[in-house]
Amino acid sequence: AAKGTGKSQWRRYEPWMRRSLMDRLALRTSLEHAVDNHEYFLEYQPIVELQSRTTVGFEALLRWQHPTRGRLSPHAFIGVAEETGLITRIGDWVLTTSLDAARRWGEQTAGRAPYVAINVSARQFRNETFAGSFRRLLAESGLPSDRVVLEITESLLLGEDDRIRSDLQRLRSAGVRIAIDDFGTGYSALSYLRHVPLDIVKLDRAFITAMTKSGKQRELVAGIVTLARILNLQVIAEGIETQSQAEAARQAGCDFGQGFLFSRPLPDPEAVRWAVGEVVPGADG
Ligand code: C2E
Ligand code: MG
Ligand code: MG
Ligand code: MG
């Protein structure tokens, strides 16, 4: 498939994946083989401090270079990976690969090395071995724990599971930060999250898009940010595409932002160059 950086190449809806049981079985098999065949890869999207526009971290985003279908976005296959349980194997690969990438960034960006934010699906986290095996992978990687953020979803927190909460607490005690992803798209109010061990709230793109359209939406976001501060949470605004969205998010009190305005997700070597170029201003990158 042609290589490019345009968003249009991502196929968000793949009718062939839903067509029949046979197709789903084929998808399952190819998802499984894709790990061994090295068909997955990660891209890293900068997370910037809105005030200074410096990069503080990168979110690792999974892509699949399918042998015949081309590059596929996670929306096209994460669901099936979760249903079949393959997300555990794929997720382990994501963890190992992104921890290793972040360790290497650290070697090249002395001083203010960026963190890596890793998406963990609910199904993956619910596995009772997850927290322990993550901590083992982290120790093996040699990456300091304060350079890792785990992004979880609201759906993980439904049902008041004590074990989930204690796993989150154990990870935080080890120095790993926890972010709640796509906040505002699910069912939980921020007040509910006061019972959950968290560090960061990622405000869904829907809020950011709406903010530049109405004053009420700006007030709503400012209110969420105020509540987040009371709960000692940092706020990242997701999906910032325009300068006016960046400015609105900053004025509403968001500390950090992420979106195409700053950068699209980058292949690893470009992410390093980006980080080096930004963290050490004026250096050759
Ligand atoms: P997410 O974690 O909320 O990741 C952000 C998504 O927004 C990414 O889509 C990113 O490319 C996209 N994005 C970033 N900036 C902008 C922007 O300015 N405008 C717009 N319209 N979109 C923007 P992507 O890479 O297609 O990933 C989709 C979702 O797939 C992720 O949403 C995450 O939930 C899931 N995902 C990605 N990688 C992994 C992974 O390794 N494991 C798991 N379990 N899920 C993953
Ligand atoms: Mg995420
Ligand atoms: Mg998100
Ligand atoms: Mg989102």
PDB file of N, CA and C in Angstrom, residues 98-195:
ATOM      1  N   SER A  98       6.227   0.146  23.095  1.00  0.00           N
ATOM      2  CA  SER A  98       6.182   1.566  23.442  1.00  0.00           C
ATOM      3  C   SER A  98       7.077   1.882  24.652  1.00  0.00           C
ATOM      4  N   LEU A  99       7.209   0.941  25.591  1.00  0.00           N
ATOM      5  CA  LEU A  99       8.133   1.168  26.711  1.00  0.00           C
ATOM      6  C   LEU A  99       9.564   1.262  26.194  1.00  0.00           C
ATOM      7  N   ASP A 100       9.886   0.403  25.225  1.00  0.00           N
ATOM      8  CA  ASP A 100      11.223   0.418  24.648  1.00  0.00           C
ATOM      9  C   ASP A 100      11.473   1.724  23.895  1.00  0.00           C
ATOM     10  N   ALA A 101      10.458   2.174  23.147  1.00  0.00           N
ATOM     11  CA  ALA A 101      10.598   3.434  22.408  1.00  0.00           C
ATOM     12  C   ALA A 101      10.852   4.585  23.379  1.00  0.00           C
ATOM     13  N   ALA A 102      10.086   4.633  24.455  1.00  0.00           N
ATOM     14  CA  ALA A 102      10.231   5.743  25.405  1.00  0.00           C
ATOM     15  C   ALA A 102      11.598   5.712  26.095  1.00  0.00           C
ATOM     16  N   ARG A 103      12.093   4.513  26.351  1.00  0.00           N
ATOM     17  CA  ARG A 103      13.427   4.422  26.953  1.00  0.00           C
ATOM     18  C   ARG A 103      14.472   5.005  25.987  1.00  0.00           C
ATOM     19  N   ARG A 104      14.349   4.690  24.709  1.00  0.00           N
ATOM     20  CA  ARG A 104      15.294   5.223  23.717  1.00  0.00           C
ATOM     21  C   ARG A 104      15.162   6.737  23.587  1.00  0.00           C
ATOM     22  N   TRP A 105      13.919   7.255  23.624  1.00  0.00           N
ATOM     23  CA  TRP A 105      13.767   8.720  23.570  1.00  0.00           C
ATOM     24  C   TRP A 105      14.556   9.359  24.701  1.00  0.00           C
ATOM     25  N   GLY A 106      14.500   8.724  25.869  1.00  0.00           N
ATOM     26  CA  GLY A 106      15.172   9.262  27.040  1.00  0.00           C
ATOM     27  C   GLY A 106      16.665   9.393  26.830  1.00  0.00           C
ATOM     28  N   GLU A 107      17.237   8.427  26.083  1.00  0.00           N
ATOM     29  CA  GLU A 107      18.681   8.468  25.832  1.00  0.00           C
ATOM     30  C   GLU A 107      19.043   9.629  24.916  1.00  0.00           C
ATOM     31  N   GLN A 108      18.063  10.081  24.126  1.00  0.00           N
ATOM     32  CA  GLN A 108      18.363  11.124  23.141  1.00  0.00           C
ATOM     33  C   GLN A 108      17.882  12.506  23.552  1.00  0.00           C
ATOM     34  N   THR A 109      17.131  12.566  24.642  1.00  0.00           N
ATOM     35  CA  THR A 109      16.595  13.851  25.082  1.00  0.00           C
ATOM     36  C   THR A 109      16.905  14.049  26.556  1.00  0.00           C
ATOM     37  N   ALA A 110      18.176  14.202  26.856  1.00  0.00           N
ATOM     38  CA  ALA A 110      18.596  14.334  28.248  1.00  0.00           C
ATOM     39  C   ALA A 110      17.834  15.458  28.932  1.00  0.00           C
ATOM     40  N   GLY A 111      17.501  15.264  30.190  1.00  0.00           N
ATOM     41  CA  GLY A 111      16.842  16.318  30.944  1.00  0.00           C
ATOM     42  C   GLY A 111      15.343  16.161  30.969  1.00  0.00           C
ATOM     43  N   ARG A 112      14.689  16.591  29.882  1.00  0.00           N
ATOM     44  CA  ARG A 112      13.228  16.559  29.906  1.00  0.00           C
ATOM     45  C   ARG A 112      12.676  15.539  28.921  1.00  0.00           C
ATOM     46  N   ALA A 113      12.962  14.282  29.205  1.00  0.00           N
ATOM     47  CA  ALA A 113      12.526  13.222  28.306  1.00  0.00           C
ATOM     48  C   ALA A 113      10.997  13.109  28.314  1.00  0.00           C
ATOM     49  N   PRO A 114      10.390  12.933  27.151  1.00  0.00           N
ATOM     50  CA  PRO A 114       8.936  12.817  27.092  1.00  0.00           C
ATOM     51  C   PRO A 114       8.429  11.477  27.633  1.00  0.00           C
ATOM     52  N   TYR A 115       7.233  11.494  28.163  1.00  0.00           N
ATOM     53  CA  TYR A 115       6.604  10.237  28.607  1.00  0.00           C
ATOM     54  C   TYR A 115       5.884   9.572  27.449  1.00  0.00           C
ATOM     55  N   VAL A 116       5.522   8.313  27.639  1.00  0.00           N
ATOM     56  CA  VAL A 116       4.683   7.641  26.653  1.00  0.00           C
ATOM     57  C   VAL A 116       3.339   7.317  27.301  1.00  0.00           C
ATOM     58  N   ALA A 117       2.260   7.607  26.566  1.00  0.00           N
ATOM     59  CA  ALA A 117       0.912   7.282  27.031  1.00  0.00           C
ATOM     60  C   ALA A 117       0.414   6.082  26.234  1.00  0.00           C
ATOM     61  N   ILE A 118       0.034   5.039  26.954  1.00  0.00           N
ATOM     62  CA  ILE A 118      -0.325   3.771  26.308  1.00  0.00           C
ATOM     63  C   ILE A 118      -1.803   3.466  26.554  1.00  0.00           C
ATOM     64  N   ASN A 119      -2.535   3.192  25.477  1.00  0.00           N
ATOM     65  CA  ASN A 119      -3.949   2.824  25.603  1.00  0.00           C
ATOM     66  C   ASN A 119      -4.080   1.379  26.082  1.00  0.00           C
ATOM     67  N   VAL A 120      -4.880   1.191  27.107  1.00  0.00           N
ATOM     68  CA  VAL A 120      -5.127  -0.160  27.606  1.00  0.00           C
ATOM     69  C   VAL A 120      -6.633  -0.393  27.572  1.00  0.00           C
ATOM     70  N   SER A 121      -7.056  -1.415  26.856  1.00  0.00           N
ATOM     71  CA  SER A 121      -8.499  -1.646  26.750  1.00  0.00           C
ATOM     72  C   SER A 121      -9.027  -2.263  28.042  1.00  0.00           C
ATOM     73  N   ALA A 122     -10.314  -2.094  28.256  1.00  0.00           N
ATOM     74  CA  ALA A 122     -10.938  -2.598  29.482  1.00  0.00           C
ATOM     75  C   ALA A 122     -10.737  -4.106  29.610  1.00  0.00           C
ATOM     76  N   ARG A 123     -10.918  -4.781  28.501  1.00  0.00           N
ATOM     77  CA  ARG A 123     -10.772  -6.239  28.518  1.00  0.00           C
ATOM     78  C   ARG A 123      -9.354  -6.651  28.941  1.00  0.00           C
ATOM     79  N   GLN A 124      -8.392  -5.913  28.425  1.00  0.00           N
ATOM     80  CA  GLN A 124      -6.983  -6.169  28.739  1.00  0.00           C
ATOM     81  C   GLN A 124      -6.706  -5.906  30.230  1.00  0.00           C
ATOM     82  N   PHE A 125      -7.220  -4.802  30.730  1.00  0.00           N
ATOM     83  CA  PHE A 125      -6.955  -4.421  32.121  1.00  0.00           C
ATOM     84  C   PHE A 125      -7.676  -5.349  33.098  1.00  0.00           C
ATOM     85  N   ARG A 126      -8.863  -5.821  32.700  1.00  0.00           N
ATOM     86  CA  ARG A 126      -9.645  -6.692  33.588  1.00  0.00           C
ATOM     87  C   ARG A 126      -8.966  -8.017  33.871  1.00  0.00           C
ATOM     88  N   ASN A 127      -8.082  -8.424  32.955  1.00  0.00           N
ATOM     89  CA  ASN A 127      -7.335  -9.645  33.175  1.00  0.00           C
ATOM     90  C   ASN A 127      -6.540  -9.499  34.482  1.00  0.00           C
ATOM     91  N   GLU A 128      -6.731 -10.458  35.405  1.00  0.00           N
ATOM     92  CA  GLU A 128      -6.158 -10.234  36.739  1.00  0.00           C
ATOM     93  C   GLU A 128      -4.634 -10.260  36.755  1.00  0.00           C
ATOM     94  N   THR A 129      -4.031 -10.726  35.670  1.00  0.00           N
ATOM     95  CA  THR A 129      -2.565 -10.716  35.627  1.00  0.00           C
ATOM     96  C   THR A 129      -2.023  -9.413  35.039  1.00  0.00           C
ATOM     97  N   PHE A 130      -2.915  -8.516  34.568  1.00  0.00           N
ATOM     98  CA  PHE A 130      -2.417  -7.338  33.841  1.00  0.00           C
ATOM     99  C   PHE A 130      -1.460  -6.478  34.669  1.00  0.00           C
ATOM    100  N   ALA A 131      -1.923  -6.040  35.845  1.00  0.00           N
ATOM    101  CA  ALA A 131      -1.131  -5.075  36.616  1.00  0.00           C
ATOM    102  C   ALA A 131       0.250  -5.644  36.962  1.00  0.00           C
ATOM    103  N   GLY A 132       0.281  -6.902  37.359  1.00  0.00           N
ATOM    104  CA  GLY A 132       1.553  -7.532  37.704  1.00  0.00           C
ATOM    105  C   GLY A 132       2.466  -7.660  36.497  1.00  0.00           C
ATOM    106  N   SER A 133       1.893  -8.118  35.372  1.00  0.00           N
ATOM    107  CA  SER A 133       2.762  -8.329  34.217  1.00  0.00           C
ATOM    108  C   SER A 133       3.202  -6.992  33.624  1.00  0.00           C
ATOM    109  N   PHE A 134       2.353  -5.964  33.749  1.00  0.00           N
ATOM    110  CA  PHE A 134       2.790  -4.645  33.282  1.00  0.00           C
ATOM    111  C   PHE A 134       3.997  -4.172  34.089  1.00  0.00           C
ATOM    112  N   ARG A 135       3.909  -4.331  35.400  1.00  0.00           N
ATOM    113  CA  ARG A 135       5.021  -3.865  36.241  1.00  0.00           C
ATOM    114  C   ARG A 135       6.300  -4.631  35.948  1.00  0.00           C
ATOM    115  N   ARG A 136       6.162  -5.909  35.601  1.00  0.00           N
ATOM    116  CA  ARG A 136       7.352  -6.684  35.239  1.00  0.00           C
ATOM    117  C   ARG A 136       7.946  -6.159  33.923  1.00  0.00           C
ATOM    118  N   LEU A 137       7.074  -5.931  32.923  1.00  0.00           N
ATOM    119  CA  LEU A 137       7.552  -5.395  31.639  1.00  0.00           C
ATOM    120  C   LEU A 137       8.226  -4.035  31.827  1.00  0.00           C
ATOM    121  N   LEU A 138       7.637  -3.231  32.700  1.00  0.00           N
ATOM    122  CA  LEU A 138       8.196  -1.898  32.943  1.00  0.00           C
ATOM    123  C   LEU A 138       9.590  -2.018  33.558  1.00  0.00           C
ATOM    124  N   ALA A 139       9.722  -2.914  34.544  1.00  0.00           N
ATOM    125  CA  ALA A 139      11.022  -3.103  35.189  1.00  0.00           C
ATOM    126  C   ALA A 139      12.055  -3.593  34.168  1.00  0.00           C
ATOM    127  N   GLU A 140      11.642  -4.543  33.323  1.00  0.00           N
ATOM    128  CA  GLU A 140      12.561  -5.079  32.311  1.00  0.00           C
ATOM    129  C   GLU A 140      12.970  -4.028  31.292  1.00  0.00           C
ATOM    130  N   SER A 141      12.070  -3.087  31.035  1.00  0.00           N
ATOM    131  CA  SER A 141      12.350  -2.095  29.992  1.00  0.00           C
ATOM    132  C   SER A 141      13.400  -1.084  30.445  1.00  0.00           C
ATOM    133  N   GLY A 142      13.548  -0.916  31.748  1.00  0.00           N
ATOM    134  CA  GLY A 142      14.505   0.068  32.241  1.00  0.00           C
ATOM    135  C   GLY A 142      13.991   1.497  32.171  1.00  0.00           C
ATOM    136  N   LEU A 143      12.723   1.666  31.815  1.00  0.00           N
ATOM    137  CA  LEU A 143      12.145   3.012  31.745  1.00  0.00           C
ATOM    138  C   LEU A 143      11.665   3.436  33.136  1.00  0.00           C
ATOM    139  N   PRO A 144      12.041   4.642  33.569  1.00  0.00           N
ATOM    140  CA  PRO A 144      11.524   5.112  34.867  1.00  0.00           C
ATOM    141  C   PRO A 144       9.988   5.190  34.835  1.00  0.00           C
ATOM    142  N   SER A 145       9.357   4.815  35.933  1.00  0.00           N
ATOM    143  CA  SER A 145       7.895   4.708  35.926  1.00  0.00           C
ATOM    144  C   SER A 145       7.199   6.056  35.732  1.00  0.00           C
ATOM    145  N   ASP A 146       7.906   7.160  36.066  1.00  0.00           N
ATOM    146  CA  ASP A 146       7.254   8.463  35.883  1.00  0.00           C
ATOM    147  C   ASP A 146       7.237   8.885  34.410  1.00  0.00           C
ATOM    148  N   ARG A 147       7.730   8.021  33.528  1.00  0.00           N
ATOM    149  CA  ARG A 147       7.679   8.330  32.100  1.00  0.00           C
ATOM    150  C   ARG A 147       6.593   7.518  31.394  1.00  0.00           C
ATOM    151  N   VAL A 148       5.675   6.944  32.192  1.00  0.00           N
ATOM    152  CA  VAL A 148       4.588   6.157  31.608  1.00  0.00           C
ATOM    153  C   VAL A 148       3.234   6.630  32.109  1.00  0.00           C
ATOM    154  N   VAL A 149       2.314   6.752  31.172  1.00  0.00           N
ATOM    155  CA  VAL A 149       0.914   7.003  31.501  1.00  0.00           C
ATOM    156  C   VAL A 149       0.099   5.867  30.889  1.00  0.00           C
ATOM    157  N   LEU A 150      -0.806   5.296  31.655  1.00  0.00           N
ATOM    158  CA  LEU A 150      -1.723   4.307  31.092  1.00  0.00           C
ATOM    159  C   LEU A 150      -3.070   4.975  30.883  1.00  0.00           C
ATOM    160  N   GLU A 151      -3.589   4.888  29.650  1.00  0.00           N
ATOM    161  CA  GLU A 151      -4.895   5.473  29.342  1.00  0.00           C
ATOM    162  C   GLU A 151      -5.957   4.395  29.428  1.00  0.00           C
ATOM    163  N   ILE A 152      -6.904   4.618  30.335  1.00  0.00           N
ATOM    164  CA  ILE A 152      -8.000   3.665  30.495  1.00  0.00           C
ATOM    165  C   ILE A 152      -9.310   4.351  30.109  1.00  0.00           C
ATOM    166  N   THR A 153     -10.359   3.575  29.977  1.00  0.00           N
ATOM    167  CA  THR A 153     -11.642   4.149  29.578  1.00  0.00           C
ATOM    168  C   THR A 153     -12.647   4.058  30.722  1.00  0.00           C
ATOM    169  N   GLU A 154     -13.670   4.887  30.618  1.00  0.00           N
ATOM    170  CA  GLU A 154     -14.706   4.887  31.644  1.00  0.00           C
ATOM    171  C   GLU A 154     -15.350   3.507  31.806  1.00  0.00           C
ATOM    172  N   SER A 155     -15.450   2.780  30.704  1.00  0.00           N
ATOM    173  CA  SER A 155     -16.140   1.483  30.766  1.00  0.00           C
ATOM    174  C   SER A 155     -15.432   0.531  31.737  1.00  0.00           C
ATOM    175  N   LEU A 156     -14.122   0.709  31.893  1.00  0.00           N
ATOM    176  CA  LEU A 156     -13.377  -0.133  32.848  1.00  0.00           C
ATOM    177  C   LEU A 156     -13.893   0.058  34.263  1.00  0.00           C
ATOM    178  N   LEU A 157     -14.379   1.282  34.525  1.00  0.00           N
ATOM    179  CA  LEU A 157     -14.714   1.654  35.900  1.00  0.00           C
ATOM    180  C   LEU A 157     -16.164   1.364  36.244  1.00  0.00           C
ATOM    181  N   LEU A 158     -16.945   0.976  35.260  1.00  0.00           N
ATOM    182  CA  LEU A 158     -18.345   0.656  35.539  1.00  0.00           C
ATOM    183  C   LEU A 158     -18.420  -0.584  36.411  1.00  0.00           C
ATOM    184  N   GLY A 159     -19.307  -0.555  37.372  1.00  0.00           N
ATOM    185  CA  GLY A 159     -19.519  -1.749  38.162  1.00  0.00           C
ATOM    186  C   GLY A 159     -18.726  -1.767  39.466  1.00  0.00           C
ATOM    187  N   GLU A 160     -17.989  -0.657  39.760  1.00  0.00           N
ATOM    188  CA  GLU A 160     -17.397  -0.523  41.093  1.00  0.00           C
ATOM    189  C   GLU A 160     -16.566  -1.721  41.496  1.00  0.00           C
ATOM    190  N   ASP A 161     -15.645  -2.084  40.649  1.00  0.00           N
ATOM    191  CA  ASP A 161     -14.847  -3.272  40.914  1.00  0.00           C
ATOM    192  C   ASP A 161     -13.679  -2.941  41.851  1.00  0.00           C
ATOM    193  N   ASP A 162     -13.647  -3.569  43.016  1.00  0.00           N
ATOM    194  CA  ASP A 162     -12.591  -3.292  43.997  1.00  0.00           C
ATOM    195  C   ASP A 162     -11.218  -3.704  43.491  1.00  0.00           C
ATOM    196  N   ARG A 163     -11.198  -4.823  42.760  1.00  0.00           N
ATOM    197  CA  ARG A 163      -9.889  -5.283  42.289  1.00  0.00           C
ATOM    198  C   ARG A 163      -9.300  -4.316  41.265  1.00  0.00           C
ATOM    199  N   ILE A 164     -10.150  -3.809  40.359  1.00  0.00           N
ATOM    200  CA  ILE A 164      -9.682  -2.833  39.370  1.00  0.00           C
ATOM    201  C   ILE A 164      -9.091  -1.632  40.109  1.00  0.00           C
ATOM    202  N   ARG A 165      -9.821  -1.169  41.116  1.00  0.00           N
ATOM    203  CA  ARG A 165      -9.368   0.000  41.854  1.00  0.00           C
ATOM    204  C   ARG A 165      -8.034  -0.259  42.554  1.00  0.00           C
ATOM    205  N   SER A 166      -7.897  -1.440  43.141  1.00  0.00           N
ATOM    206  CA  SER A 166      -6.636  -1.701  43.848  1.00  0.00           C
ATOM    207  C   SER A 166      -5.497  -1.927  42.850  1.00  0.00           C
ATOM    208  N   ASP A 167      -5.799  -2.468  41.680  1.00  0.00           N
ATOM    209  CA  ASP A 167      -4.756  -2.573  40.637  1.00  0.00           C
ATOM    210  C   ASP A 167      -4.298  -1.183  40.204  1.00  0.00           C
ATOM    211  N   LEU A 168      -5.260  -0.280  40.016  1.00  0.00           N
ATOM    212  CA  LEU A 168      -4.910   1.096  39.633  1.00  0.00           C
ATOM    213  C   LEU A 168      -4.057   1.736  40.719  1.00  0.00           C
ATOM    214  N   GLN A 169      -4.466   1.515  41.969  1.00  0.00           N
ATOM    215  CA  GLN A 169      -3.727   2.099  43.083  1.00  0.00           C
ATOM    216  C   GLN A 169      -2.317   1.553  43.160  1.00  0.00           C
ATOM    217  N   ARG A 170      -2.188   0.257  42.907  1.00  0.00           N
ATOM    218  CA  ARG A 170      -0.865  -0.379  42.965  1.00  0.00           C
ATOM    219  C   ARG A 170       0.044   0.182  41.864  1.00  0.00           C
ATOM    220  N   LEU A 171      -0.523   0.381  40.688  1.00  0.00           N
ATOM    221  CA  LEU A 171       0.265   0.956  39.583  1.00  0.00           C
ATOM    222  C   LEU A 171       0.703   2.371  39.925  1.00  0.00           C
ATOM    223  N   ARG A 172      -0.210   3.129  40.518  1.00  0.00           N
ATOM    224  CA  ARG A 172       0.138   4.513  40.884  1.00  0.00           C
ATOM    225  C   ARG A 172       1.189   4.546  41.983  1.00  0.00           C
ATOM    226  N   SER A 173       1.095   3.624  42.920  1.00  0.00           N
ATOM    227  CA  SER A 173       2.114   3.571  43.977  1.00  0.00           C
ATOM    228  C   SER A 173       3.489   3.290  43.383  1.00  0.00           C
ATOM    229  N   ALA A 174       3.497   2.575  42.257  1.00  0.00           N
ATOM    230  CA  ALA A 174       4.774   2.292  41.589  1.00  0.00           C
ATOM    231  C   ALA A 174       5.241   3.488  40.761  1.00  0.00           C
ATOM    232  N   GLY A 175       4.443   4.549  40.704  1.00  0.00           N
ATOM    233  CA  GLY A 175       4.889   5.760  40.017  1.00  0.00           C
ATOM    234  C   GLY A 175       4.315   5.949  38.623  1.00  0.00           C
ATOM    235  N   VAL A 176       3.475   5.018  38.193  1.00  0.00           N
ATOM    236  CA  VAL A 176       2.834   5.110  36.878  1.00  0.00           C
ATOM    237  C   VAL A 176       1.618   6.019  36.994  1.00  0.00           C
ATOM    238  N   ARG A 177       1.430   6.911  36.019  1.00  0.00           N
ATOM    239  CA  ARG A 177       0.242   7.761  36.058  1.00  0.00           C
ATOM    240  C   ARG A 177      -0.910   7.140  35.260  1.00  0.00           C
ATOM    241  N   ILE A 178      -2.122   7.441  35.694  1.00  0.00           N
ATOM    242  CA  ILE A 178      -3.309   6.881  35.057  1.00  0.00           C
ATOM    243  C   ILE A 178      -4.151   8.023  34.479  1.00  0.00           C
ATOM    244  N   ALA A 179      -4.508   7.878  33.195  1.00  0.00           N
ATOM    245  CA  ALA A 179      -5.369   8.870  32.545  1.00  0.00           C
ATOM    246  C   ALA A 179      -6.693   8.235  32.186  1.00  0.00           C
ATOM    247  N   ILE A 180      -7.767   9.007  32.312  1.00  0.00           N
ATOM    248  CA  ILE A 180      -9.047   8.532  31.803  1.00  0.00           C
ATOM    249  C   ILE A 180      -9.234   9.152  30.426  1.00  0.00           C
ATOM    250  N   ASP A 181      -9.435   8.268  29.437  1.00  0.00           N
ATOM    251  CA  ASP A 181      -9.447   8.660  28.027  1.00  0.00           C
ATOM    252  C   ASP A 181     -10.864   9.022  27.587  1.00  0.00           C
ATOM    253  N   ASP A 182     -10.970   9.873  26.588  1.00  0.00           N
ATOM    254  CA  ASP A 182     -12.272  10.200  25.977  1.00  0.00           C
ATOM    255  C   ASP A 182     -13.287  10.615  27.033  1.00  0.00           C
ATOM    256  N   PHE A 183     -12.833  11.360  28.036  1.00  0.00           N
ATOM    257  CA  PHE A 183     -13.755  11.699  29.106  1.00  0.00           C
ATOM    258  C   PHE A 183     -14.922  12.525  28.559  1.00  0.00           C
ATOM    259  N   GLY A 184     -16.124  12.181  29.005  1.00  0.00           N
ATOM    260  CA  GLY A 184     -17.315  12.890  28.574  1.00  0.00           C
ATOM    261  C   GLY A 184     -18.147  12.104  27.580  1.00  0.00           C
ATOM    262  N   THR A 185     -17.569  11.033  27.024  1.00  0.00           N
ATOM    263  CA  THR A 185     -18.333  10.234  26.066  1.00  0.00           C
ATOM    264  C   THR A 185     -19.079   9.100  26.758  1.00  0.00           C
ATOM    265  N   GLY A 186     -18.710   8.813  27.986  1.00  0.00           N
ATOM    266  CA  GLY A 186     -19.317   7.679  28.685  1.00  0.00           C
ATOM    267  C   GLY A 186     -20.387   8.123  29.650  1.00  0.00           C
ATOM    268  N   TYR A 187     -20.452   7.441  30.761  1.00  0.00           N
ATOM    269  CA  TYR A 187     -21.570   7.656  31.672  1.00  0.00           C
ATOM    270  C   TYR A 187     -21.171   8.368  32.948  1.00  0.00           C
ATOM    271  N   SER A 188     -19.861   8.458  33.199  1.00  0.00           N
ATOM    272  CA  SER A 188     -19.485   8.914  34.531  1.00  0.00           C
ATOM    273  C   SER A 188     -19.390  10.428  34.623  1.00  0.00           C
ATOM    274  N   ALA A 189     -19.819  10.944  35.747  1.00  0.00           N
ATOM    275  CA  ALA A 189     -19.594  12.338  36.073  1.00  0.00           C
ATOM    276  C   ALA A 189     -18.230  12.421  36.746  1.00  0.00           C
ATOM    277  N   LEU A 190     -17.611  13.593  36.646  1.00  0.00           N
ATOM    278  CA  LEU A 190     -16.292  13.749  37.253  1.00  0.00           C
ATOM    279  C   LEU A 190     -16.359  13.491  38.759  1.00  0.00           C
ATOM    280  N   SER A 191     -17.490  13.858  39.365  1.00  0.00           N
ATOM    281  CA  SER A 191     -17.629  13.663  40.812  1.00  0.00           C
ATOM    282  C   SER A 191     -17.532  12.171  41.171  1.00  0.00           C
ATOM    283  N   TYR A 192     -17.991  11.324  40.259  1.00  0.00           N
ATOM    284  CA  TYR A 192     -17.891   9.887  40.493  1.00  0.00           C
ATOM    285  C   TYR A 192     -16.427   9.442  40.497  1.00  0.00           C
ATOM    286  N   LEU A 193     -15.624  10.149  39.681  1.00  0.00           N
ATOM    287  CA  LEU A 193     -14.223   9.759  39.547  1.00  0.00           C
ATOM    288  C   LEU A 193     -13.399  10.071  40.792  1.00  0.00           C
ATOM    289  N   ARG A 194     -13.981  10.802  41.745  1.00  0.00           N
ATOM    290  CA  ARG A 194     -13.201  11.102  42.947  1.00  0.00           C
ATOM    291  C   ARG A 194     -12.852   9.840  43.716  1.00  0.00           C
ATOM    292  N   HIS A 195     -13.585   8.767  43.470  1.00  0.00           N
ATOM    293  CA  HIS A 195     -13.296   7.505  44.150  1.00  0.00           C
ATOM    294  C   HIS A 195     -12.253   6.680  43.416  1.00  0.00           C
TER     295      HIS A 195
END
